[in-house]
């Protein structure tokens, strides 16, 4: 599992064996069943989570509606980021969709690593930049593409999530009405079947 984390970090920076060992030493291995909430609205987020196994979602409540803003699978980070970095109460719920195993890093341990290892502090800056860019790209796509285009792009780029995530969660994440999602899924399935039959 630590190899998965090292590979993820390697996308941004190469840490020395000593730096990786220091990081691994403070990582908490946490296991959760399905539909377990890691944080509730009003609580303060103390952890940054790296998913080594499983699938999670992050959402907030708009009235009684759940609005999903992130789906995190193996090899990805998830946290109530605004709360984690600001210390303010979270507006989000983070909940497991599947049984999950996480490497969780406490904020105090992260700050200690920053003070001891400049390259880990650089890694933190690069990770925050990457998270910001991902959010910018996602926000742009939600505005730039119409409903059908968002659906098709997501399916083509995330076939595993399309299989693993319940339909109602995907509809919320893509900001598509459930009935529209069902219709688009039906058309896509039908087209795939017709293509397979033709071949």
Tab-separated table of C-alpha atoms in Angstrom:
chain	number	residue	atom	x	y	z
A	1	UNK	CA	0.000	0.000	0.000
A	2	UNK	CA	2.888	2.321	0.743
A	3	UNK	CA	4.118	1.694	-2.811
A	4	UNK	CA	0.840	3.109	-4.128
A	5	UNK	CA	1.361	6.265	-2.049
A	6	UNK	CA	4.976	6.547	-3.212
A	7	UNK	CA	3.862	6.246	-6.844
A	8	UNK	CA	1.267	8.978	-6.314
A	9	UNK	CA	3.815	11.292	-4.690
A	10	UNK	CA	6.244	10.553	-7.535
A	11	UNK	CA	3.913	12.398	-9.901
A	12	UNK	CA	4.902	15.598	-8.113
A	13	UNK	CA	8.311	15.153	-6.491
A	14	UNK	CA	10.896	12.502	-5.605
A	15	UNK	CA	11.322	12.083	-1.863
A	16	UNK	CA	14.380	10.495	-0.302
A	17	UNK	CA	14.055	7.157	1.552
A	18	UNK	CA	14.364	9.118	4.828
A	19	UNK	CA	11.554	11.492	3.832
A	20	UNK	CA	9.287	8.644	2.712
A	21	UNK	CA	10.003	6.787	5.956
A	22	UNK	CA	9.115	9.884	8.009
A	23	UNK	CA	5.883	10.280	6.067
A	24	UNK	CA	5.007	6.581	6.352
A	25	UNK	CA	5.654	6.639	10.090
A	26	UNK	CA	2.871	9.156	10.785
A	27	UNK	CA	0.342	7.767	8.308
A	28	UNK	CA	-2.559	6.050	10.063
A	29	UNK	CA	-3.971	2.969	8.311
A	30	UNK	CA	-7.756	3.173	8.745
A	31	UNK	CA	-10.316	0.615	7.555
A	32	UNK	CA	-14.026	1.314	7.084
A	33	UNK	CA	-17.091	-0.639	6.000
A	34	UNK	CA	-19.679	0.596	3.510
A	35	UNK	CA	-21.635	3.796	4.156
A	36	UNK	CA	-19.441	4.938	7.049
A	37	UNK	CA	-19.142	8.688	7.552
A	38	UNK	CA	-15.659	10.008	8.249
A	39	UNK	CA	-16.844	13.525	8.936
A	40	UNK	CA	-20.175	15.272	9.490
A	41	UNK	CA	-21.207	18.880	8.828
A	42	UNK	CA	-20.113	21.074	11.724
A	43	UNK	CA	-17.105	18.931	12.619
A	44	UNK	CA	-13.561	20.103	11.909
A	45	UNK	CA	-11.527	18.092	9.409
A	46	UNK	CA	-8.219	16.995	10.935
A	47	UNK	CA	-7.156	14.483	8.295
A	48	UNK	CA	-6.024	14.259	4.709
A	49	UNK	CA	-6.920	10.809	3.337
A	50	UNK	CA	-5.201	8.782	0.616
A	51	UNK	CA	-7.364	5.938	-0.701
A	52	UNK	CA	-5.490	2.634	-0.996
A	53	UNK	CA	-8.617	0.505	-1.430
A	54	UNK	CA	-12.264	1.335	-1.958
A	55	UNK	CA	-14.377	4.291	-2.978
A	56	UNK	CA	-15.674	7.375	-1.164
A	57	UNK	CA	-17.866	10.368	-1.876
A	58	UNK	CA	-17.902	13.932	-0.581
A	59	UNK	CA	-21.177	15.827	-0.496
A	60	UNK	CA	-23.104	18.642	1.148
A	61	UNK	CA	-26.776	19.149	1.822
A	62	UNK	CA	-28.840	21.587	-0.222
A	63	UNK	CA	-32.053	21.425	1.765
A	64	UNK	CA	-32.713	17.685	1.930
A	65	UNK	CA	-30.797	17.003	-1.309
A	66	UNK	CA	-27.301	15.511	-1.280
A	67	UNK	CA	-25.002	17.297	-3.725
A	68	UNK	CA	-21.902	15.221	-4.488
A	69	UNK	CA	-18.758	17.183	-5.322
A	70	UNK	CA	-16.124	14.433	-5.310
A	71	UNK	CA	-15.740	10.708	-5.885
A	72	UNK	CA	-12.392	9.302	-4.724
A	73	UNK	CA	-11.047	5.857	-5.662
A	74	UNK	CA	-7.746	4.060	-5.186
A	75	UNK	CA	-4.735	6.324	-5.624
A	76	UNK	CA	-6.599	9.572	-4.915
A	77	UNK	CA	-6.890	12.044	-2.043
A	78	UNK	CA	-10.064	13.074	-0.262
A	79	UNK	CA	-10.666	15.527	2.570
A	80	UNK	CA	-13.031	18.268	3.580
A	81	UNK	CA	-10.340	20.572	2.243
A	82	UNK	CA	-11.650	23.991	3.280
A	83	UNK	CA	-12.084	22.770	6.858
A	84	UNK	CA	-8.705	21.001	6.849
A	85	UNK	CA	-6.744	24.052	5.696
A	86	UNK	CA	-8.770	26.771	7.456
A	87	UNK	CA	-9.690	25.048	10.710
A	88	UNK	CA	-13.325	26.052	10.200
A	89	UNK	CA	-16.234	23.587	10.639
A	90	UNK	CA	-16.895	21.395	7.621
A	91	UNK	CA	-19.923	21.880	5.383
A	92	UNK	CA	-19.353	18.416	3.922
A	93	UNK	CA	-19.932	14.766	4.654
A	94	UNK	CA	-17.286	12.263	3.576
A	95	UNK	CA	-18.716	8.761	3.323
A	96	UNK	CA	-17.509	5.395	2.072
A	97	UNK	CA	-19.345	3.812	-0.878
A	98	UNK	CA	-17.383	0.563	-0.675
A	99	UNK	CA	-15.292	-1.043	2.044
A	100	UNK	CA	-12.236	1.193	2.132
A	101	UNK	CA	-8.697	1.326	3.476
A	102	UNK	CA	-7.106	4.751	3.834
A	103	UNK	CA	-3.752	6.240	4.722
A	104	UNK	CA	-4.787	9.186	6.887
A	105	UNK	CA	-2.435	12.028	7.788
A	106	UNK	CA	-3.290	14.268	10.752
A	107	UNK	CA	-2.863	18.005	10.258
A	108	UNK	CA	-0.487	18.327	13.226
A	109	UNK	CA	1.744	15.582	11.819
A	110	UNK	CA	1.723	17.290	8.429
A	111	UNK	CA	2.796	20.598	9.984
A	112	UNK	CA	5.610	18.821	11.835
A	113	UNK	CA	6.795	17.235	8.583
A	114	UNK	CA	6.728	20.629	6.884
A	115	UNK	CA	8.994	22.099	9.572
A	116	UNK	CA	11.476	19.207	9.388
A	117	UNK	CA	11.554	18.430	5.663
A	118	UNK	CA	11.490	21.286	3.112
A	119	UNK	CA	10.816	18.859	0.239
A	120	UNK	CA	7.684	17.558	1.969
A	121	UNK	CA	6.554	21.164	2.367
A	122	UNK	CA	7.136	21.587	-1.387
A	123	UNK	CA	5.087	18.434	-1.960
A	124	UNK	CA	2.253	19.948	0.072
A	125	UNK	CA	2.273	23.067	-2.084
A	126	UNK	CA	2.255	20.991	-5.272
A	127	UNK	CA	-0.641	18.849	-4.010
A	128	UNK	CA	-2.719	21.908	-3.102
A	129	UNK	CA	-2.028	23.368	-6.543
A	130	UNK	CA	-3.090	20.108	-8.197
A	131	UNK	CA	-6.326	19.946	-6.172
A	132	UNK	CA	-7.088	23.546	-7.123
A	133	UNK	CA	-6.475	22.848	-10.812
A	134	UNK	CA	-8.671	19.736	-10.741
A	135	UNK	CA	-11.510	21.780	-9.249
A	136	UNK	CA	-11.045	24.525	-11.858
A	137	UNK	CA	-11.126	22.019	-14.727
A	138	UNK	CA	-14.196	20.299	-13.284
A	139	UNK	CA	-16.049	23.600	-12.783
A	140	UNK	CA	-15.190	24.629	-16.341
A	141	UNK	CA	-16.415	21.314	-17.787
A	142	UNK	CA	-19.730	21.628	-15.924
A	143	UNK	CA	-20.287	25.002	-17.596
A	144	UNK	CA	-18.730	24.309	-20.992
A	145	UNK	CA	-20.435	21.006	-21.815
A	146	UNK	CA	-24.131	20.260	-22.012
A	147	UNK	CA	-25.732	17.387	-20.111
A	148	UNK	CA	-25.186	14.739	-22.764
A	149	UNK	CA	-21.583	15.779	-23.387
A	150	UNK	CA	-20.801	15.669	-19.638
A	151	UNK	CA	-22.324	12.211	-19.410
A	152	UNK	CA	-20.460	10.800	-22.428
A	153	UNK	CA	-17.113	12.329	-21.414
A	154	UNK	CA	-17.443	10.936	-17.906
A	155	UNK	CA	-18.305	7.423	-19.117
A	156	UNK	CA	-15.422	7.364	-21.609
A	157	UNK	CA	-12.897	8.620	-19.056
A	158	UNK	CA	-14.178	6.745	-15.981
A	159	UNK	CA	-15.513	3.343	-17.032
A	160	UNK	CA	-14.624	1.856	-13.621
A	161	UNK	CA	-16.575	4.517	-11.713
A	162	UNK	CA	-19.517	4.073	-14.064
A	163	UNK	CA	-19.619	0.421	-12.978
A	164	UNK	CA	-18.869	0.922	-9.281
A	165	UNK	CA	-20.803	4.040	-8.281
A	166	UNK	CA	-24.594	3.866	-7.745
A	167	UNK	CA	-26.509	5.663	-10.485
A	168	UNK	CA	-28.101	8.201	-8.140
A	169	UNK	CA	-24.648	9.250	-6.918
A	170	UNK	CA	-23.317	9.653	-10.457
A	171	UNK	CA	-26.346	11.746	-11.417
A	172	UNK	CA	-25.699	14.076	-8.468
A	173	UNK	CA	-21.969	14.288	-9.191
A	174	UNK	CA	-22.581	15.134	-12.857
A	175	UNK	CA	-25.398	17.541	-11.959
A	176	UNK	CA	-27.847	15.575	-14.103
A	177	UNK	CA	-31.438	14.809	-13.134
A	178	UNK	CA	-31.844	11.092	-12.276
A	179	UNK	CA	-34.430	10.528	-15.015
A	180	UNK	CA	-32.162	12.193	-17.596
A	181	UNK	CA	-29.241	10.057	-16.426
A	182	UNK	CA	-31.364	6.900	-16.832
A	183	UNK	CA	-32.371	7.937	-20.345
A	184	UNK	CA	-28.777	8.676	-21.374
A	185	UNK	CA	-27.585	5.397	-19.867
A	186	UNK	CA	-30.308	3.501	-21.756
A	187	UNK	CA	-29.314	5.116	-25.059
A	188	UNK	CA	-25.637	4.386	-24.435
A	189	UNK	CA	-26.316	0.741	-23.536
A	190	UNK	CA	-28.504	0.343	-26.613
A	191	UNK	CA	-25.845	1.863	-28.873
A	192	UNK	CA	-23.149	-0.415	-27.445
A	193	UNK	CA	-25.388	-3.450	-28.017
A	194	UNK	CA	-26.106	-2.403	-31.616
A	195	UNK	CA	-22.396	-1.858	-32.292
A	196	UNK	CA	-21.534	-5.271	-30.821
A	197	UNK	CA	-24.233	-6.942	-32.922
A	198	UNK	CA	-22.959	-5.248	-36.094
A	199	UNK	CA	-19.453	-6.553	-35.458
